Coordinates of C-alpha atoms in Angstrom, one line a residue:
M137 CA 0.0 0.0 0.0
L138 CA 2.9 2.3 0.8
K139 CA 4.4 1.8 -2.6
L140 CA 1.1 2.7 -4.3
F141 CA 0.9 6.0 -2.2
K142 CA 4.7 6.8 -3.0
F143 CA 3.8 6.2 -6.8
L144 CA 0.8 8.5 -6.6
I145 CA 2.8 11.2 -5.0
F146 CA 5.6 10.8 -7.6
L147 CA 2.9 11.1 -10.5
A148 CA 1.4 14.2 -8.8
L149 CA 4.9 15.8 -8.6
L150 CA 5.7 14.8 -12.2
G151 CA 2.4 16.4 -13.4
F152 CA 3.1 19.6 -11.5
V153 CA 6.6 19.9 -12.9
G154 CA 5.2 19.3 -16.3
L155 CA 2.5 21.8 -16.1
T156 CA 4.9 24.4 -14.6
G157 CA 7.3 23.8 -17.4
Y158 CA 4.7 24.0 -20.1
A159 CA 3.4 27.2 -18.5
Y160 CA 6.8 28.8 -18.7
L161 CA 8.0 27.5 -22.0
G162 CA 4.8 26.9 -24.0
D163 CA 3.8 29.3 -26.7
M164 CA 0.6 30.9 -25.2
T165 CA 0.5 34.1 -27.2
P166 CA -2.9 34.8 -28.8
Q167 CA -2.8 35.1 -32.6
T168 CA -3.7 38.7 -33.7
E169 CA -5.0 39.9 -36.9
P170 CA -6.1 43.3 -38.1
R171 CA -9.8 43.8 -38.2
T172 CA -12.0 46.8 -39.3
V173 CA -15.4 47.1 -38.1
P174 CA -17.8 49.9 -39.6
V175 CA -19.7 51.8 -37.0
T176 CA -22.7 53.8 -37.6
L177 CA -23.4 56.7 -35.2
D178 CA -26.9 58.3 -34.8
G179 CA -26.1 62.1 -35.1
Q180 CA -29.2 63.8 -34.1

């Protein structure tokens, strides 16, 4: 039972390290593109 507990702790730590590494090294920049939107104003 102790081996299973140690294995689960190891997997949790490995997942945390992987998630942290992806957050710092992964390309998470949003893709941007120029966009023009016509606006109609009511000038009364």
